[in-house]
Short mmCIF file of N, CA and C in Angstrom, two decimals:
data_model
loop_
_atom_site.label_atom_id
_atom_site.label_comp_id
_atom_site.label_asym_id
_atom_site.label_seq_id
_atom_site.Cartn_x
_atom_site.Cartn_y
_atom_site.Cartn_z
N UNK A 1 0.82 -1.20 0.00
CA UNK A 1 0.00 0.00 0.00
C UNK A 1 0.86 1.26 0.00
N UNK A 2 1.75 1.47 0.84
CA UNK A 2 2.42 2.57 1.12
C UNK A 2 3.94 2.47 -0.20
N UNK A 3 4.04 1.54 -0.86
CA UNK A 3 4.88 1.31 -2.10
C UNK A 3 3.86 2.19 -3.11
N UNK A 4 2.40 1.43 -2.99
CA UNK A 4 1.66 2.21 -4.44
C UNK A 4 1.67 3.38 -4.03
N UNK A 5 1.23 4.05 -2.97
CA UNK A 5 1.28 5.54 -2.67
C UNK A 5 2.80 6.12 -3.08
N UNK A 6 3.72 6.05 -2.84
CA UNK A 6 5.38 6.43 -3.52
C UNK A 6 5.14 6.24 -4.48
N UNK A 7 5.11 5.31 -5.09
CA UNK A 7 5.04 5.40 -6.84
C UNK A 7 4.14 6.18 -7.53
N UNK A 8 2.64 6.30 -7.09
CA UNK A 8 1.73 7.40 -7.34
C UNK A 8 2.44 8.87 -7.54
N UNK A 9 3.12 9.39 -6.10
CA UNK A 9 3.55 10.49 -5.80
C UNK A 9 4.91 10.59 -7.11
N UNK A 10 5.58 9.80 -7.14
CA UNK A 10 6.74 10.10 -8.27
C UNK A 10 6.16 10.44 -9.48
N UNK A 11 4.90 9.73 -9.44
CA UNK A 11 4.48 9.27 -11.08
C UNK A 11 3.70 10.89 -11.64
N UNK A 12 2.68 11.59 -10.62
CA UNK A 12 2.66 12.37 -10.70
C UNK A 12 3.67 13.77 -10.58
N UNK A 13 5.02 13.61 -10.17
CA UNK A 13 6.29 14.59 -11.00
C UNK A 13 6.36 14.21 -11.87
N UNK A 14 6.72 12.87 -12.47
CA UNK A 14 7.10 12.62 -13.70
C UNK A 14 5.94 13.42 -15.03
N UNK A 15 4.75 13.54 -14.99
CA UNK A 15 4.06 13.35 -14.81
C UNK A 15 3.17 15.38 -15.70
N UNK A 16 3.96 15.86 -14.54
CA UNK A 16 3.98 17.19 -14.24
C UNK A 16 4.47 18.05 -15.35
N UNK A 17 3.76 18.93 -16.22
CA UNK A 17 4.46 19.64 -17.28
C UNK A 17 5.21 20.83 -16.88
N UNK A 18 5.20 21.10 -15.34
CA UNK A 18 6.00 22.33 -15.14
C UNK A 18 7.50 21.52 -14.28
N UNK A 19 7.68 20.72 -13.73
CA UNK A 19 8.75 20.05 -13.20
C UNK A 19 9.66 19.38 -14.59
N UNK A 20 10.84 20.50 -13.97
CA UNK A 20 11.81 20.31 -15.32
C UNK A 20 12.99 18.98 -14.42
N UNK A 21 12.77 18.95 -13.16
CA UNK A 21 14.10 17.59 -13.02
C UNK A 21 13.55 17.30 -11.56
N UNK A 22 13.74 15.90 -11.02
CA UNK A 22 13.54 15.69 -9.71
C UNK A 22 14.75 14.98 -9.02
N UNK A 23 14.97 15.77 -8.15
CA UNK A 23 16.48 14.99 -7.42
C UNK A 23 15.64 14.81 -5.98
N UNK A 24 15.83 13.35 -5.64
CA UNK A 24 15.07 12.70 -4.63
C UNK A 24 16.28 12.51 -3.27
N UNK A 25 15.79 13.62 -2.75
CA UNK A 25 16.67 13.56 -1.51
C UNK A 25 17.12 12.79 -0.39
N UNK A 26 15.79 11.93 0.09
CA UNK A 26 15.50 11.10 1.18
C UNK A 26 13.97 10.47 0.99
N UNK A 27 14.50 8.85 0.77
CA UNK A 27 13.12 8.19 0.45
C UNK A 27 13.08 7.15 1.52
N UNK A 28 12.48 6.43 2.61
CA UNK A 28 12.44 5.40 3.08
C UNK A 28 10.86 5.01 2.95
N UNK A 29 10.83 3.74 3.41
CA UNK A 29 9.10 2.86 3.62
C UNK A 29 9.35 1.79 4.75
N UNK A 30 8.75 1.76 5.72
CA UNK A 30 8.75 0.68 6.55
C UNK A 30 7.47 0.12 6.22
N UNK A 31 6.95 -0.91 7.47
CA UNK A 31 6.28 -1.61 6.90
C UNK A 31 4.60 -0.61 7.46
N UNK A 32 4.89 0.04 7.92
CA UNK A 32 3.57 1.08 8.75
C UNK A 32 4.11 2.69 8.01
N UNK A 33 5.12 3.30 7.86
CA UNK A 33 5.42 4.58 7.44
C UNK A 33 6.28 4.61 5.92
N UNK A 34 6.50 6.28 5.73
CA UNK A 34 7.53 6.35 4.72
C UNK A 34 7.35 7.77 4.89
N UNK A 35 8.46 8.06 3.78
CA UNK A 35 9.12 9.76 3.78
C UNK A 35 9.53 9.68 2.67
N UNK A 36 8.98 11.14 1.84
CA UNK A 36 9.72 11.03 0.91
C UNK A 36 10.25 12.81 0.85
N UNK A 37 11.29 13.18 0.41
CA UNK A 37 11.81 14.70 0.44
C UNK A 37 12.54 14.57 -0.94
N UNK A 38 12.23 16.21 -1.61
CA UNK A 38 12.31 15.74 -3.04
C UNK A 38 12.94 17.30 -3.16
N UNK A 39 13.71 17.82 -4.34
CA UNK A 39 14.05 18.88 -4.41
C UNK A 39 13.85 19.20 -6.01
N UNK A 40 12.98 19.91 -6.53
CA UNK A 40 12.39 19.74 -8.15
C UNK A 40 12.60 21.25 -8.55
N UNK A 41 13.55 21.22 -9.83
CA UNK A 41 13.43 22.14 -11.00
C UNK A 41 12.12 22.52 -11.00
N UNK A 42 11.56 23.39 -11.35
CA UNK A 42 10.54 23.89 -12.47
C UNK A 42 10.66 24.77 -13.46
N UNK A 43 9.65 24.56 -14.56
CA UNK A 43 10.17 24.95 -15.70
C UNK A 43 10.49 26.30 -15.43
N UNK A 44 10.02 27.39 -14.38
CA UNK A 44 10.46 28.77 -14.30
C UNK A 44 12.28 28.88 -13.86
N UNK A 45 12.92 27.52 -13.37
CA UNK A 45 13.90 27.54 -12.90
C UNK A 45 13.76 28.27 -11.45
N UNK A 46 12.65 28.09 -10.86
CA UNK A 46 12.36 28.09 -9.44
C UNK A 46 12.62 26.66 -9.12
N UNK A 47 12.51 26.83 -7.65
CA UNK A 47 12.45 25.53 -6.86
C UNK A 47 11.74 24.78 -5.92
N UNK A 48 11.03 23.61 -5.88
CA UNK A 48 9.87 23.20 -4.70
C UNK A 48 10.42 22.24 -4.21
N UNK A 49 10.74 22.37 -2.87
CA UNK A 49 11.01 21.28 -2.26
C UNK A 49 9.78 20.54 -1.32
N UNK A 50 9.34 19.41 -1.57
CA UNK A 50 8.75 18.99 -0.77
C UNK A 50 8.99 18.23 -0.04
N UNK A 51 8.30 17.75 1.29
CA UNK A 51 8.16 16.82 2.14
C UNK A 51 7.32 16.19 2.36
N UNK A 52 7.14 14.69 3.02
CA UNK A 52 5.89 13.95 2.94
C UNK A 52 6.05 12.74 3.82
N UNK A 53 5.73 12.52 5.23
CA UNK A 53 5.83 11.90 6.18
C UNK A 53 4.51 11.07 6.02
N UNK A 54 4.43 10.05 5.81
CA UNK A 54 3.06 9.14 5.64
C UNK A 54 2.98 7.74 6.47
N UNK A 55 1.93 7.65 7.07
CA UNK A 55 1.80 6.17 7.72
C UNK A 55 0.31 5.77 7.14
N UNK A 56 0.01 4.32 7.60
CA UNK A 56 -0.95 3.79 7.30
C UNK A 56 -1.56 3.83 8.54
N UNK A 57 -3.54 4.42 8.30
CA UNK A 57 -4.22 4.69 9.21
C UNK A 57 -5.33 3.59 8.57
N UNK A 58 -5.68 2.40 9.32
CA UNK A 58 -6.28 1.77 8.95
C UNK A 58 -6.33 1.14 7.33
N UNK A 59 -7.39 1.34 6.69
CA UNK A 59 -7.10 1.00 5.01
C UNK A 59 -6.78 2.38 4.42
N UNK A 60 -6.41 3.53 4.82
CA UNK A 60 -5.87 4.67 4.08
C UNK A 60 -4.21 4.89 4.68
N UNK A 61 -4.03 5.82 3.36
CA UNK A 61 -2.50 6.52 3.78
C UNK A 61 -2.86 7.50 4.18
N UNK A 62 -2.38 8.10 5.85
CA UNK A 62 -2.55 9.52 6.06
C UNK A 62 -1.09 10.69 6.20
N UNK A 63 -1.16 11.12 5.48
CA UNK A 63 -0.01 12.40 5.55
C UNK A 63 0.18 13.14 6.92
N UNK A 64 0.56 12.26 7.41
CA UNK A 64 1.29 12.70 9.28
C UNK A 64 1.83 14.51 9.40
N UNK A 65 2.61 14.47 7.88
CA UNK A 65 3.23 15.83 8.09
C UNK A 65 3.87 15.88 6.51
N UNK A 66 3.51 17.33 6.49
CA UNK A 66 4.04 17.37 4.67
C UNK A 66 4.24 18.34 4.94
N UNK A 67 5.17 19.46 3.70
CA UNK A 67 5.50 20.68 3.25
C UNK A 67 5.78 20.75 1.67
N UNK A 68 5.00 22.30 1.26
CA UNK A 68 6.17 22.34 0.48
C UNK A 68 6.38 23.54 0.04
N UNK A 69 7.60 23.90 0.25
CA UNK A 69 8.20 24.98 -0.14
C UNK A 69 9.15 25.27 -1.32
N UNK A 70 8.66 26.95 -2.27
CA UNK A 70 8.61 26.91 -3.19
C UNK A 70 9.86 28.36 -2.89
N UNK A 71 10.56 28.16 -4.14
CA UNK A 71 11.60 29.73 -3.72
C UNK A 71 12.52 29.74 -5.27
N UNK A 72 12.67 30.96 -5.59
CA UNK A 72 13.41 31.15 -7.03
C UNK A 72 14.39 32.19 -6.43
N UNK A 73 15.62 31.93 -7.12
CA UNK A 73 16.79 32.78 -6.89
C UNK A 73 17.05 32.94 -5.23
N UNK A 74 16.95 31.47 -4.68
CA UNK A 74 16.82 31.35 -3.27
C UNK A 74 16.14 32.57 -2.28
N UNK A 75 15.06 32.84 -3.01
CA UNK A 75 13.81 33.95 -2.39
C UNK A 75 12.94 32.97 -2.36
N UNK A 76 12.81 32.99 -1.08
CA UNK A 76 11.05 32.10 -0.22
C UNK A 76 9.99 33.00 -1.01
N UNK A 77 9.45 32.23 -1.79
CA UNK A 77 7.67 32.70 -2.13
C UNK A 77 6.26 32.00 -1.54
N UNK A 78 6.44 30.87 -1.22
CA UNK A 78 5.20 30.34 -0.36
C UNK A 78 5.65 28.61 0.21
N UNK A 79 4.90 28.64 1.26
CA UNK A 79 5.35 27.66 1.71
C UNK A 79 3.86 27.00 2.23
N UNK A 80 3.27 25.45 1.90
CA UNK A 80 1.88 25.28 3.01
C UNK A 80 2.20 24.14 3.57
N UNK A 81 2.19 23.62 4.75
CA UNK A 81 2.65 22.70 5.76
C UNK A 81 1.53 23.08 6.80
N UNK A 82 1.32 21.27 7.13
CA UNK A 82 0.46 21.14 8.44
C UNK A 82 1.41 21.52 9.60
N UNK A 83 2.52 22.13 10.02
CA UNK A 83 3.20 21.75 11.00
C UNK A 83 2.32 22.35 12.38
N UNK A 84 2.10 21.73 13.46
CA UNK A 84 1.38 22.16 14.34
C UNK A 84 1.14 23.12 15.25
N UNK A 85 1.71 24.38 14.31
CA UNK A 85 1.82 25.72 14.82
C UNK A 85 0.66 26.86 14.34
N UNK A 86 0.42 28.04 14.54
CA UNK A 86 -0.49 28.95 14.28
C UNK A 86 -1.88 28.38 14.75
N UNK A 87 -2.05 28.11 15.66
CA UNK A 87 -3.21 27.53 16.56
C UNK A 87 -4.40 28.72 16.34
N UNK A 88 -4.16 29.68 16.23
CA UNK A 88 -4.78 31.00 16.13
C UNK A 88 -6.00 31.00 14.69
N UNK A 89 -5.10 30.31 13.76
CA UNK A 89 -6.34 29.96 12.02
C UNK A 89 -7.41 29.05 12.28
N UNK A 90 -8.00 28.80 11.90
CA UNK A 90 -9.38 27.99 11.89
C UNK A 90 -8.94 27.70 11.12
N UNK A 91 -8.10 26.89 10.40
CA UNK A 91 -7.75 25.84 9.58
C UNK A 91 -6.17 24.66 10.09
N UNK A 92 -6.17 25.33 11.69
CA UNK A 92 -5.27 24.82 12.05
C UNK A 92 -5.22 23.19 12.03
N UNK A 93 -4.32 22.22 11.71
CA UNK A 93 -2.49 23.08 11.86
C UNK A 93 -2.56 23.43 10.01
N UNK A 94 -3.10 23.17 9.32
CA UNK A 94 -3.15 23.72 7.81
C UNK A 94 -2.63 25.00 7.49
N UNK A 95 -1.98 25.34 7.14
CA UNK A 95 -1.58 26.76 6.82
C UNK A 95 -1.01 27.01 5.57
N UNK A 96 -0.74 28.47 5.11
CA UNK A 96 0.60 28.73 4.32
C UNK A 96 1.13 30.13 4.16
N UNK A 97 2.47 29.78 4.37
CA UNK A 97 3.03 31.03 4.26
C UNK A 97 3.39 31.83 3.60
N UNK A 98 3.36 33.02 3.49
CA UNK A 98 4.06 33.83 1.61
C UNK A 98 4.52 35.00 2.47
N UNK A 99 5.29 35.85 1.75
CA UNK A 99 6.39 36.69 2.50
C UNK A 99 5.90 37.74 3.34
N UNK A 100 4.30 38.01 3.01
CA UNK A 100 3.58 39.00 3.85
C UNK A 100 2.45 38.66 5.09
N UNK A 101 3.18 36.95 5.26
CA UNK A 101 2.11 36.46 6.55
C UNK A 101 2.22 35.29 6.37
N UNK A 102 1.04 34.88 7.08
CA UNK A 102 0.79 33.52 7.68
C UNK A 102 -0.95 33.19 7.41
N UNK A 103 -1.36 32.40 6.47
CA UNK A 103 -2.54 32.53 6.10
C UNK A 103 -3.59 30.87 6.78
N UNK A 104 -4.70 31.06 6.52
CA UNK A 104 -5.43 29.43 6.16
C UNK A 104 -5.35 28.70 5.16
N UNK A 105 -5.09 27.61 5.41
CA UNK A 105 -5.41 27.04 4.08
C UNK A 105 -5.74 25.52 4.28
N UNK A 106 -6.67 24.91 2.91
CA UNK A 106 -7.10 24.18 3.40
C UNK A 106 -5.88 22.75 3.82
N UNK A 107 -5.67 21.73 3.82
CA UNK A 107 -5.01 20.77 3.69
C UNK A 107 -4.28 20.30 2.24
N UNK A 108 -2.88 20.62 2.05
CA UNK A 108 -2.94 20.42 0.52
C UNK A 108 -3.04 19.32 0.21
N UNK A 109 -2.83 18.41 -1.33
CA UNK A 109 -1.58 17.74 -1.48
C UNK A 109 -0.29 18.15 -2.74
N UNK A 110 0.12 17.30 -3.04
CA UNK A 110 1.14 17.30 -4.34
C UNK A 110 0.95 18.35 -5.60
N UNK A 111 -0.33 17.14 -5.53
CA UNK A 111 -0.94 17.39 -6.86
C UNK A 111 -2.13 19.03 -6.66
N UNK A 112 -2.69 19.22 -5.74
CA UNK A 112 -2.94 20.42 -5.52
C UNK A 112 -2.36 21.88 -5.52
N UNK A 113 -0.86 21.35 -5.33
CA UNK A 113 0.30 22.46 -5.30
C UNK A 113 0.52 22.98 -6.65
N UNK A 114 1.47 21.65 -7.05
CA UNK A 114 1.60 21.46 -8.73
C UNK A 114 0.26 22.34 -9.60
N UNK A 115 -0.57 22.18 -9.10
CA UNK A 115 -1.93 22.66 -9.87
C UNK A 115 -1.88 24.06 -10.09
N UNK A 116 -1.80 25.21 -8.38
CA UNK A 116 -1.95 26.06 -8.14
C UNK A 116 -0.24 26.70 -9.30
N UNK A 117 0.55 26.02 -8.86
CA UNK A 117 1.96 26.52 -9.43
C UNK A 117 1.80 26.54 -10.99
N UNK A 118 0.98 25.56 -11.72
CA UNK A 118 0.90 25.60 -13.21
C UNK A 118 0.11 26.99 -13.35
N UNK A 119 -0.71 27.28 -12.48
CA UNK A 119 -1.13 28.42 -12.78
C UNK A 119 -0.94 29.76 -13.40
N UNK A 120 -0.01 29.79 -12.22
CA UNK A 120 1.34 30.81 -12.13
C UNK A 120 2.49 30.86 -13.67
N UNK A 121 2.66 29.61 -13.90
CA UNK A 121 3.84 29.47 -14.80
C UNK A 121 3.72 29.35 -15.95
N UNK A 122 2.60 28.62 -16.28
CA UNK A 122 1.88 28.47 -17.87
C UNK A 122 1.43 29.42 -18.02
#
């Protein structure tokens, strides 16, 4: 289960018309978790690094803890991570950050990011 979920997640970079290269930083899978941290070109020659801490919650995969942060010419432009801080949003721990705050947001994933970023770039 947690093999098809990794391969899903790659398959969609591969996958991706704005991700120009993926250098896979740190991948493990046990037999209950996995991690995967990824550091990806995009075609703007910006950069998204993500993160993705996953275990198995019954018959689903749940995303324990993810990020991902996006930055060109090593300038932070947005970042959305559950990390369990800003208690203060009604979308807590969901958030994301961009250089003028700290916002709500809903829960991402991957492919939600990728989405919002084609936006931007296409």
């Amino acid at each position: 289960m947690l093999e098809s979920y990794l391969a899903d997640v790659k398959a969609s970079l591969t996958a991706s018309s704005i991700v120009k290269d993926i250098e896979v930083l740190e991948e493990f899978i046990t037999s209950v978790s996995g991690y995967l941290e990824c550091r990806l070109l995009m075609i703007d020659n910006s950069i998204l690094y993500i993160s993705e801490y996953f275990t198995i919650y019954g018959d689903e995969i749940k995303r324990d803890k993810y990020s991902y942060h996006h930055q060109k010419n090593n300038e932070f432009l947005v970042r959305w991570d559950n990390a369990p801080h800003h208690r203060e949003l009604p979308t807590f721990p969901f958030h994301l950050h961009r250089k003028d705050g700290v916002f709500e947001s809903k829960a991402m994933t991957l492919e939600e990011v990728l989405k919002e970023l084609a936006e931007i770039m296409e």
